[in-house]
PDB file of C-alpha atoms in Angstrom:
ATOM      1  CA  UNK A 226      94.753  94.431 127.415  1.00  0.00           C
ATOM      2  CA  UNK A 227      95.345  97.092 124.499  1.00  0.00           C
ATOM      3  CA  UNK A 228      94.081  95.709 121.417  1.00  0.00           C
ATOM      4  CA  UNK A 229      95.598  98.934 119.285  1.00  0.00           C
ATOM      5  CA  UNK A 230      99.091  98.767 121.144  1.00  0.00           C
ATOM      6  CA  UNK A 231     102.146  96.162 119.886  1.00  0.00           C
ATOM      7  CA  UNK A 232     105.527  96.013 122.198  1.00  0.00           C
ATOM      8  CA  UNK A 233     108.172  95.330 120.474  1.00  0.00           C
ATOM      9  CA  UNK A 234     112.254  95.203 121.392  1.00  0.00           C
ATOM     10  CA  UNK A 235     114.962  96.476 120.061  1.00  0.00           C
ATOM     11  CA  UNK A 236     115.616  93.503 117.387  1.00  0.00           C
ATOM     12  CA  UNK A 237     115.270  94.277 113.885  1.00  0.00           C
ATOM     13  CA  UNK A 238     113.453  90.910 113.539  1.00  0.00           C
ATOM     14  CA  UNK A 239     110.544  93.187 114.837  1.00  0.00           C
ATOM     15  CA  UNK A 240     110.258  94.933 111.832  1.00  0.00           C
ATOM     16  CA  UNK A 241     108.160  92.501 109.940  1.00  0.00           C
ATOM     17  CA  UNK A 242     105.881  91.517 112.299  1.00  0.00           C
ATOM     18  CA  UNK A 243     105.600  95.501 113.024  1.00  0.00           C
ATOM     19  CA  UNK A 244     104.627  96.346 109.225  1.00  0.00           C
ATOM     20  CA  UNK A 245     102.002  93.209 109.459  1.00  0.00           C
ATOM     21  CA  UNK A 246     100.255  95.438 112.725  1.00  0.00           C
ATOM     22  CA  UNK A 247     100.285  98.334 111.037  1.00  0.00           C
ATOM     23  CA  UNK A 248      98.836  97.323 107.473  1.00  0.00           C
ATOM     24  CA  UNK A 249      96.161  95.224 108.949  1.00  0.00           C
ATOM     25  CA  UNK A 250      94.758  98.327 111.050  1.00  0.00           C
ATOM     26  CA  UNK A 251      95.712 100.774 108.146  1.00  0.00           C
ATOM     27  CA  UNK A 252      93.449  97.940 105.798  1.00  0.00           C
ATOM     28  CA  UNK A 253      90.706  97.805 108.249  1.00  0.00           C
ATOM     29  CA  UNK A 254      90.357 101.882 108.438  1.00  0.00           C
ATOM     30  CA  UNK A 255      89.945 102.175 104.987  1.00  0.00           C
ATOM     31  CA  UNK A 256      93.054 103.182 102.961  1.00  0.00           C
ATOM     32  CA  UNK A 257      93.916 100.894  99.727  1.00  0.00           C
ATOM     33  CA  UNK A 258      97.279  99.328  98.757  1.00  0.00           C
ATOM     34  CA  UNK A 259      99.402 102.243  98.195  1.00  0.00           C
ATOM     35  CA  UNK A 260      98.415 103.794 101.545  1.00  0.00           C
ATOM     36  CA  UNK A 261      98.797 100.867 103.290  1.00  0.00           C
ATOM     37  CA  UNK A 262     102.405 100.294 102.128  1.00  0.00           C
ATOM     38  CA  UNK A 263     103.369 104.112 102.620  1.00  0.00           C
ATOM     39  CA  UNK A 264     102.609 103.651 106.035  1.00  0.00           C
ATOM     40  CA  UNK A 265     103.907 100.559 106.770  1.00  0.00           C
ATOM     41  CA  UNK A 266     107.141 102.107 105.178  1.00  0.00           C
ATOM     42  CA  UNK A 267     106.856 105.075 107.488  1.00  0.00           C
ATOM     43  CA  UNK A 268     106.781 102.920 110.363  1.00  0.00           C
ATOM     44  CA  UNK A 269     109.258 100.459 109.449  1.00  0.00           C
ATOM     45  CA  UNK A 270     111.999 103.653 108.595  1.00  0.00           C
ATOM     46  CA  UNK A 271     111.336 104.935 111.943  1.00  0.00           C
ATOM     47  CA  UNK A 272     111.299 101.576 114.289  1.00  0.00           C
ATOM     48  CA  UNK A 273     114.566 100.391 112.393  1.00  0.00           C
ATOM     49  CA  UNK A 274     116.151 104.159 113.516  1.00  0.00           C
ATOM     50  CA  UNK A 275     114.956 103.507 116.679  1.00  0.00           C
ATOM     51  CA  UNK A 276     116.235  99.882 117.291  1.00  0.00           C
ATOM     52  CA  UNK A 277     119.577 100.208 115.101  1.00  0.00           C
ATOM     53  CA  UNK A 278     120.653 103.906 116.279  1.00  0.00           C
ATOM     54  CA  UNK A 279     118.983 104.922 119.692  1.00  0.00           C
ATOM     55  CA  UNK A 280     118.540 101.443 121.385  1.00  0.00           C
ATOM     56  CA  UNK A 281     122.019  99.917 119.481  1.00  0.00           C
ATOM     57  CA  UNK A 282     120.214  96.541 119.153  1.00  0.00           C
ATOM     58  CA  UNK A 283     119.551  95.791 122.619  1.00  0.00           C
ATOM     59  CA  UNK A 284     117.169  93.478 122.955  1.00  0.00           C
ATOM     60  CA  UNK A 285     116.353  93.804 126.712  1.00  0.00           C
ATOM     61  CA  UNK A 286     115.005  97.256 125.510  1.00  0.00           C
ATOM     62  CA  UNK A 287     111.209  97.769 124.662  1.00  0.00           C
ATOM     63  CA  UNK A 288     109.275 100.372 122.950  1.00  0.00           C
ATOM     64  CA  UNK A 289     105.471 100.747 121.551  1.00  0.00           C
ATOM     65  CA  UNK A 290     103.510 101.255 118.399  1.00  0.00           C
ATOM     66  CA  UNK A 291      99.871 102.213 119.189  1.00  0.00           C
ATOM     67  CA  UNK A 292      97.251 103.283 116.705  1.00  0.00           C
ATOM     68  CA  UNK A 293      95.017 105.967 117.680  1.00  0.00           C
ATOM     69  CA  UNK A 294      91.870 106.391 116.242  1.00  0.00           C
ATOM     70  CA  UNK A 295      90.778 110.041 117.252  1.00  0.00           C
ATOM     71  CA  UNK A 296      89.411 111.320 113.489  1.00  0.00           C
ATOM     72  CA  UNK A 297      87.352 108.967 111.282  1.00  0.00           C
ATOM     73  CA  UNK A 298      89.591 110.657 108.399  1.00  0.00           C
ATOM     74  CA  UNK A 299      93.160 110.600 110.382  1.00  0.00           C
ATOM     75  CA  UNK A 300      95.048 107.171 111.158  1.00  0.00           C
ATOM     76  CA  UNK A 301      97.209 108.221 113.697  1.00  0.00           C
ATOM     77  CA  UNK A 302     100.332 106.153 114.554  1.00  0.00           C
ATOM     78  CA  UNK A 303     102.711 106.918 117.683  1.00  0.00           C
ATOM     79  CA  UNK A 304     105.930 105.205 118.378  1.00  0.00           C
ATOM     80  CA  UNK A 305     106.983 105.487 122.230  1.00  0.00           C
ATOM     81  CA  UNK A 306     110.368 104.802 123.454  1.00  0.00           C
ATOM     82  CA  UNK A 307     112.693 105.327 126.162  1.00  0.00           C
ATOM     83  CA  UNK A 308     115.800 106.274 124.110  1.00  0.00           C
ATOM     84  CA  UNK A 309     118.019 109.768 124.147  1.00  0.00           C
ATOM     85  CA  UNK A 310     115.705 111.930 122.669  1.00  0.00           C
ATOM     86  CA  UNK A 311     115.617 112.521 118.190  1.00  0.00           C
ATOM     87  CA  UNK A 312     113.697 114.992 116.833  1.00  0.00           C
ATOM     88  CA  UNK A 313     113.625 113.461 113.194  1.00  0.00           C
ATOM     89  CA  UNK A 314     111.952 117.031 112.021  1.00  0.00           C
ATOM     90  CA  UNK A 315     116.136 118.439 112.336  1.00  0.00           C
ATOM     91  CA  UNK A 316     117.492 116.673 110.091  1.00  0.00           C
ATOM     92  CA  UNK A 317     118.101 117.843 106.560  1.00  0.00           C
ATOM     93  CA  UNK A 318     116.919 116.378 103.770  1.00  0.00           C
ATOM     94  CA  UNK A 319     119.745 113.851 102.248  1.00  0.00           C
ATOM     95  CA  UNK A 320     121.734 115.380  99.078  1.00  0.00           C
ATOM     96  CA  UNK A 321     122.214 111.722  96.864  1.00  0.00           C
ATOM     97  CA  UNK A 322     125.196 112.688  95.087  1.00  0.00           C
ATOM     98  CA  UNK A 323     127.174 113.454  98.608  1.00  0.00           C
ATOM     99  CA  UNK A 324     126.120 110.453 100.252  1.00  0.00           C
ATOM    100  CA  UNK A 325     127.305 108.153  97.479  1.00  0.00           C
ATOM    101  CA  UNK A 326     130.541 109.966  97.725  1.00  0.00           C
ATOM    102  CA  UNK A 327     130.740 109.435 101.109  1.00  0.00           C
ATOM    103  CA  UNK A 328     129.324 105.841 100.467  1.00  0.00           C
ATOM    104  CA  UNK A 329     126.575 106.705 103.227  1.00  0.00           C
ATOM    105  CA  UNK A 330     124.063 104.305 103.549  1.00  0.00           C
ATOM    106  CA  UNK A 331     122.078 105.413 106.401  1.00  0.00           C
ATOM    107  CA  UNK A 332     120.139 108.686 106.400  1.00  0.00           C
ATOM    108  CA  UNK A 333     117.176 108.526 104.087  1.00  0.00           C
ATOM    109  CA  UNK A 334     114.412 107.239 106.496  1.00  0.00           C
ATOM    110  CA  UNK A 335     113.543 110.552 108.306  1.00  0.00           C
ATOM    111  CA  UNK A 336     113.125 111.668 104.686  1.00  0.00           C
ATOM    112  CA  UNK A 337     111.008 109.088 103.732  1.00  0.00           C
ATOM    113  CA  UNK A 338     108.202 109.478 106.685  1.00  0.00           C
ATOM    114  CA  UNK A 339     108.282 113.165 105.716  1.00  0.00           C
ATOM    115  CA  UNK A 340     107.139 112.816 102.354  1.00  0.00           C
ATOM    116  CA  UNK A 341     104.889 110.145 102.812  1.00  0.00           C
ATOM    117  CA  UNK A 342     103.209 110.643 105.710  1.00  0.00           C
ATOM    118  CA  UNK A 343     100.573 113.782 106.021  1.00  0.00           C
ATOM    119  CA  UNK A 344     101.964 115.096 109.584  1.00  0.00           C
ATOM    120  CA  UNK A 345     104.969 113.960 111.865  1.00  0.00           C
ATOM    121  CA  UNK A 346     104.986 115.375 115.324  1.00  0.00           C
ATOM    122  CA  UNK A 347     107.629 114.721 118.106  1.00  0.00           C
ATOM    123  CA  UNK A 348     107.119 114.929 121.749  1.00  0.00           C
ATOM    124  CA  UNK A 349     110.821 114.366 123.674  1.00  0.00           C
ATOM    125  CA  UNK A 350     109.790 112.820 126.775  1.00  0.00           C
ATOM    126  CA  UNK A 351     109.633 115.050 129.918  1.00  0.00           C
ATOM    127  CA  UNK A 352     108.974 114.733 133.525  1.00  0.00           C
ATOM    128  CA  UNK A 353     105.242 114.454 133.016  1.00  0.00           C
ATOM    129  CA  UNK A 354     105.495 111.629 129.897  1.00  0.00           C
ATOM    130  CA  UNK A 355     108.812 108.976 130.842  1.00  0.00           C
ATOM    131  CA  UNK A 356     108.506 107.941 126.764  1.00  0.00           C
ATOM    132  CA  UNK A 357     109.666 110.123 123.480  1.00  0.00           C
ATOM    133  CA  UNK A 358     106.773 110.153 121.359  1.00  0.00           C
ATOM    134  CA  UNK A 359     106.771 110.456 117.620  1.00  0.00           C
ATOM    135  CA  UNK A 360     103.224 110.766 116.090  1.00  0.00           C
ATOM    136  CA  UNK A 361     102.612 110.087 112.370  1.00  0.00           C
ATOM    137  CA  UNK A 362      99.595 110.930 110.730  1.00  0.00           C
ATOM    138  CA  UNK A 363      97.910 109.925 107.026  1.00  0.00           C
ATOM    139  CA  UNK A 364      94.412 110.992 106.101  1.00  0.00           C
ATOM    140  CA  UNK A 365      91.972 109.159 104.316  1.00  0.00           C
ATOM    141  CA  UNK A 366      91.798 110.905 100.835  1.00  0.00           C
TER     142      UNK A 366
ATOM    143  CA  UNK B  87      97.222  88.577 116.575  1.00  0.00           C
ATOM    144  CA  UNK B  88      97.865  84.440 117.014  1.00  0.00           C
ATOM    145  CA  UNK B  89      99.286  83.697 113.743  1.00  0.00           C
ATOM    146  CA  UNK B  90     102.202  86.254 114.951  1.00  0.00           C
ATOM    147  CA  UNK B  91     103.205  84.156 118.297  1.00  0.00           C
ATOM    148  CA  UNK B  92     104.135  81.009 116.165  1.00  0.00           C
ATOM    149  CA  UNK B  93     107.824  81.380 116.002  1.00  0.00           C
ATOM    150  CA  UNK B  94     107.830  78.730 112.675  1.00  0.00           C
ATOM    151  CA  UNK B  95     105.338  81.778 110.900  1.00  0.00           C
ATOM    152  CA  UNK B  96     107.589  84.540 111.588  1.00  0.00           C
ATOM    153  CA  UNK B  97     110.563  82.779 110.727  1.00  0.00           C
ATOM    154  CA  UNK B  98     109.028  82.489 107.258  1.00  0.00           C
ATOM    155  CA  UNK B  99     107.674  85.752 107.196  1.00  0.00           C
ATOM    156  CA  UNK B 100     111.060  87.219 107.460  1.00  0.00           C
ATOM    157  CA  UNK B 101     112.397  85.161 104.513  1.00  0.00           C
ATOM    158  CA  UNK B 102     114.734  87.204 102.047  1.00  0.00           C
ATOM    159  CA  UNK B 103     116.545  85.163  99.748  1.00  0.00           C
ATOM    160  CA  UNK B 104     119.542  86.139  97.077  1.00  0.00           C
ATOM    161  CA  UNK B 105     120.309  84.259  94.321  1.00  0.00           C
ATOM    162  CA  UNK B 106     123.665  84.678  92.576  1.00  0.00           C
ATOM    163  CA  UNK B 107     124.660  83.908  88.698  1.00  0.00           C
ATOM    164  CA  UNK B 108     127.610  84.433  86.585  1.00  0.00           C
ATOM    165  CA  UNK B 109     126.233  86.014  82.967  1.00  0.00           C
ATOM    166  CA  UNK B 110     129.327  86.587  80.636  1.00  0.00           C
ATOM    167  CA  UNK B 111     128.733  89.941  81.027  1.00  0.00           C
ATOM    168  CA  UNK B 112     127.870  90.840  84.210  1.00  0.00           C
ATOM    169  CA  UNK B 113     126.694  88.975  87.886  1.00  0.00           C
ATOM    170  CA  UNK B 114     123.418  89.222  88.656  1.00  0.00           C
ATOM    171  CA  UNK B 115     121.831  88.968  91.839  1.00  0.00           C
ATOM    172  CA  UNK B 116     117.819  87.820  92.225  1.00  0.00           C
ATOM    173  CA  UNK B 117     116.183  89.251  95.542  1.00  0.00           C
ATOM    174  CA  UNK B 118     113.099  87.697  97.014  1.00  0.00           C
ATOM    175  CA  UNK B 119     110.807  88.087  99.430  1.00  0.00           C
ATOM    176  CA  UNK B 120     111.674  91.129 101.992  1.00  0.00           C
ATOM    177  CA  UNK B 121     114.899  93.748 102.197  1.00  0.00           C
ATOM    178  CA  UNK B 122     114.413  95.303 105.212  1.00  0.00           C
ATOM    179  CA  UNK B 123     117.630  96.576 108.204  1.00  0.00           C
ATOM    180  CA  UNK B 124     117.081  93.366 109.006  1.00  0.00           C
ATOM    181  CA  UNK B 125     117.880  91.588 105.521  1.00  0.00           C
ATOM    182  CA  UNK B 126     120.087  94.263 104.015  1.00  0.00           C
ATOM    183  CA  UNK B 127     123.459  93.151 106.043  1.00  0.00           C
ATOM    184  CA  UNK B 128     122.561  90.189 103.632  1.00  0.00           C
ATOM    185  CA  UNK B 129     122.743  91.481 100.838  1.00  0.00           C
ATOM    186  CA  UNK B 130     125.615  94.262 101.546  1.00  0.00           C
ATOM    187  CA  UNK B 131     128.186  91.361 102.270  1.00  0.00           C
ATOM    188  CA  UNK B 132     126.841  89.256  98.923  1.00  0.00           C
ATOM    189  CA  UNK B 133     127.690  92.263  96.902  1.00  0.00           C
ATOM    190  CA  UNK B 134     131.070  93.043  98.708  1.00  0.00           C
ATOM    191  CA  UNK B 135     131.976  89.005  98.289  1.00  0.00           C
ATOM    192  CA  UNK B 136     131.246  89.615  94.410  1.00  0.00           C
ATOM    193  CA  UNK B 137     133.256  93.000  94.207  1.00  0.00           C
ATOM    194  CA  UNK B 138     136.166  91.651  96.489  1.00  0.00           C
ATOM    195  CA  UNK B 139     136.494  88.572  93.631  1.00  0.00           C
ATOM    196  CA  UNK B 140     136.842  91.864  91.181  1.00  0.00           C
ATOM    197  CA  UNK B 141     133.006  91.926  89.854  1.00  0.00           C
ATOM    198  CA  UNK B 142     132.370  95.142  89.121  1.00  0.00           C
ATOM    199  CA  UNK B 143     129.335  94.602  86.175  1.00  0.00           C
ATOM    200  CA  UNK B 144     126.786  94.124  88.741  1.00  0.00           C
ATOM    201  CA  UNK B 145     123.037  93.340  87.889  1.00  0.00           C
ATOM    202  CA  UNK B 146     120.330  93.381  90.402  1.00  0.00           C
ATOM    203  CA  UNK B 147     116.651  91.797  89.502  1.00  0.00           C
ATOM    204  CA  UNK B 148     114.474  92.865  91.870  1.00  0.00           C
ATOM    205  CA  UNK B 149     111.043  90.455  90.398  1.00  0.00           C
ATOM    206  CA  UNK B 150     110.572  88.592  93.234  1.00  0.00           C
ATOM    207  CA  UNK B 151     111.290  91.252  95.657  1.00  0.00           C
ATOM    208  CA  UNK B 152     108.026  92.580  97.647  1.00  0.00           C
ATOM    209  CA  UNK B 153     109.168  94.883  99.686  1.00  0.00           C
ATOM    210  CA  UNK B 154     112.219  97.686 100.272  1.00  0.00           C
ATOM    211  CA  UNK B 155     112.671 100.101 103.074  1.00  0.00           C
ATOM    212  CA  UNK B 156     115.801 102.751 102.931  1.00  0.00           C
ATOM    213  CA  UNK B 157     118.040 100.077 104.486  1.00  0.00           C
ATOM    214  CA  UNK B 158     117.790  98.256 100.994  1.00  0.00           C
ATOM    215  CA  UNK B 159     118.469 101.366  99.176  1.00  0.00           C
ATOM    216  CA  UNK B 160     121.531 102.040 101.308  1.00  0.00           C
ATOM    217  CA  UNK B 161     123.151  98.801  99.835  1.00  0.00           C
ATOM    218  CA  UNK B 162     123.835 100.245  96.943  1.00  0.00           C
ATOM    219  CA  UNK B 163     124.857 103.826  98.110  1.00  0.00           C
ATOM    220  CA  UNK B 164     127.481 101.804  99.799  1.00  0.00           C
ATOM    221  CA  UNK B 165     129.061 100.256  96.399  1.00  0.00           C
ATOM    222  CA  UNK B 166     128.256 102.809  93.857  1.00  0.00           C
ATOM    223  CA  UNK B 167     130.660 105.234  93.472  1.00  0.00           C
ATOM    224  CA  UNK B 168     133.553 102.485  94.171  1.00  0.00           C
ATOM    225  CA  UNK B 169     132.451 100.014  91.423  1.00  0.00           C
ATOM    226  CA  UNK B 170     131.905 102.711  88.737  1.00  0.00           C
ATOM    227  CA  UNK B 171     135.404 103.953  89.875  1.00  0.00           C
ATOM    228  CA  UNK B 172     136.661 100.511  88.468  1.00  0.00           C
ATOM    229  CA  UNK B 173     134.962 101.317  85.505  1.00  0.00           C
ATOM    230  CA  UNK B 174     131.687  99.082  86.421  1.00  0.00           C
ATOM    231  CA  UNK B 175     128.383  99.885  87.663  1.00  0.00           C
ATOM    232  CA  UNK B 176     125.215  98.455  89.683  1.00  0.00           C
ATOM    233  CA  UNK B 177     122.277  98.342  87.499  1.00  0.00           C
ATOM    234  CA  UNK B 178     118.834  97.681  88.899  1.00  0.00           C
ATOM    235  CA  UNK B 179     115.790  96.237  86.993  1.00  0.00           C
ATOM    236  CA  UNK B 180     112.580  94.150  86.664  1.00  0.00           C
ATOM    237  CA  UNK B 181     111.247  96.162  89.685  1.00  0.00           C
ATOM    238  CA  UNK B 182     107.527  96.079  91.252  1.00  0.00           C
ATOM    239  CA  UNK B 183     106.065  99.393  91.488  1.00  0.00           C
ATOM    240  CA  UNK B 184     105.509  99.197  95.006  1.00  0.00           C
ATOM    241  CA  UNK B 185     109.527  98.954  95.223  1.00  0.00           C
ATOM    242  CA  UNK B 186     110.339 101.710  92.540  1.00  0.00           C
ATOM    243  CA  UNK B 187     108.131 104.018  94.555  1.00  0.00           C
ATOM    244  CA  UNK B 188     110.839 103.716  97.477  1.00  0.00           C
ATOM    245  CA  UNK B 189     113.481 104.467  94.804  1.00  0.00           C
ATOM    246  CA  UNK B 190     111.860 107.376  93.357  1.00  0.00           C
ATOM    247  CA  UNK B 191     110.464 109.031  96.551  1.00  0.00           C
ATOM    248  CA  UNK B 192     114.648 109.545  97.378  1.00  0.00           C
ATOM    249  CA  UNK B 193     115.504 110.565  93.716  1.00  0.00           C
ATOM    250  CA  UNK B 194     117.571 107.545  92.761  1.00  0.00           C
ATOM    251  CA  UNK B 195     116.531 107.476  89.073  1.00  0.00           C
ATOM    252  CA  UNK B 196     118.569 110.271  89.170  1.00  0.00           C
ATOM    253  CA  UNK B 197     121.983 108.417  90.001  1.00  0.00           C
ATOM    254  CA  UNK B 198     120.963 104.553  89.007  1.00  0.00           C
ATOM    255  CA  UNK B 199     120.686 103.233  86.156  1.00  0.00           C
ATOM    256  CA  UNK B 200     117.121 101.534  86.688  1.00  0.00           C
ATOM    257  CA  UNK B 201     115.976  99.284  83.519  1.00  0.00           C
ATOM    258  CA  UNK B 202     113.033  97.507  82.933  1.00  0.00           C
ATOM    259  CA  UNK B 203     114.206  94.319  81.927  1.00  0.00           C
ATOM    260  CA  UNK B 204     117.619  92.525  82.716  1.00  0.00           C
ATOM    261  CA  UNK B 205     118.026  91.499  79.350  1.00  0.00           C
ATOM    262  CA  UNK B 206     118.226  95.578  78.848  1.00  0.00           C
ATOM    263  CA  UNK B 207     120.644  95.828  81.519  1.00  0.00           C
ATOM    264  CA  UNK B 208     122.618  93.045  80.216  1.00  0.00           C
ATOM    265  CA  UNK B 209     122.907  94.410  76.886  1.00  0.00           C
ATOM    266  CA  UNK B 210     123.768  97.905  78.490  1.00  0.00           C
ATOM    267  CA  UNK B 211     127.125  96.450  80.434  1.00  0.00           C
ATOM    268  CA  UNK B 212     127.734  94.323  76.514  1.00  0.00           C
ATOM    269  CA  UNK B 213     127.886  97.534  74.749  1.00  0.00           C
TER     270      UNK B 213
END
């Protein structure tokens, strides 16, 4: 039993019932509306990368959202997964006027977590940890 | 963590909804409920259906819409550049300000026309 853990697959269905984990913990540390929905938004931009791009929608494939609780002042959030390793913190921020030439429409939710999120951290799994970690952090303000 | 394992509730949770009219000046669309990379496929082939009939005057009201992540957003990167090409455009209005936040955070002000009111936007594509 892990009350602060949720396994989820790689289904985009997920996604709601992900944000609905995440803003009821984010509610009951503290934060109000606007910092609830940033980090449900956070989370939601990088589970849908994770289930569209690095598990392609396979749905016999699981990963984890835990909530760790090591600061009263920091809500920490880490995704783990099994996928090819992504360090979101290498990709450049998107340029809007090239992307609707290109009519891109992926791209914008590493940029996204980055501005509204406090820290981002990413730990590629190794021999030592089988999952890719990708810690996001928001402080209470 | 119950309410979640009822397959009825998260059917309904999931629930995003577009409604489609024909103004003389422009179709609008009406989102509700949730556009997520779930719901955007959605709401990328409504759009395409309208622009494939040769709708290019495209309003969308986002008032009943509660919530947008970038897969929303993406929608209308998609159509943007080809419908003002044609001499249309997508205009966007009557949003929440938890869903304009999205918007702004990635600088699309900047490159949408984003109104208020679709009565503004209507009057916009008349003129």
């Amino acid at each position: 039993m892990h009350p602060e853990r949720l396994a989820a697959i790689g289904d985009t269905t997920e996604l709601e019932r992900i944000r609905q984990f995440v803003e009821v913990k984010a509610r009951s540390f503290g934060f109000s509306e606007p910092g609830i929905h940033k980090i449900a938004l956070a989370v939601d931009e990088a589970c849908s990368n994770l289930i569209r791009h690095s598990y392609q929608s396979d749905t016999s494939r699981e990963f984890y959202v835990d909530i760790a609780e090591q600061d009263p002042n920091a809500f920490v959030i880490e995704i783990s997964d099994t996928g090819t390793a992504f360090d979101p913190l290498n990709v450049p921020a998107p340029n809007l006027r090239e992307y609707a030439a290109q009519h891109r429409k992926g791209g914008f939710g590493v940029h996204i977590i980055r501005m509204v999120m406090d820290a981002v951290e990413y730990l590629p799994a190794d021999p030592a940890h089988p999952f890719n970690r990708l810690k996001l952090v928001k402080h209470l303000s | 963590m119950q309410l979640f394992e009822d397959t009825s509730v998260r059917i309904a949770m999931s629930k995003f909804t577009i409604e489609q009219k024909t103004h003389t000046t422009a179709e609008v669309f009406y989102l509700n409920g949730f556009l997520d990379a779930h719901t955007a496929p959605q709401l990328e082939s409504a759009i395409a259906g309208a622009i494939s009939e040769g709708k290019n005057k495209i309003v969308v009201n986002f008032n009943n819409l509660e919530y947008i992540s970038s897969a929303g957003l993406g929608v209308f990167m998609v159509f943007i550049e080809e419908v003002r090409a044609e001499g249309g455009d997508i205009k966007l209005t009557a949003m929440k300000p938890k869903v304009f936040t999205v918007f702004d955070l990635l600088g699309f002000p900047m490159l949408f026309d984003i109104t208020d009111t679709e009565d503004e936007a209507l009057t916009k594509f008349a003129s």
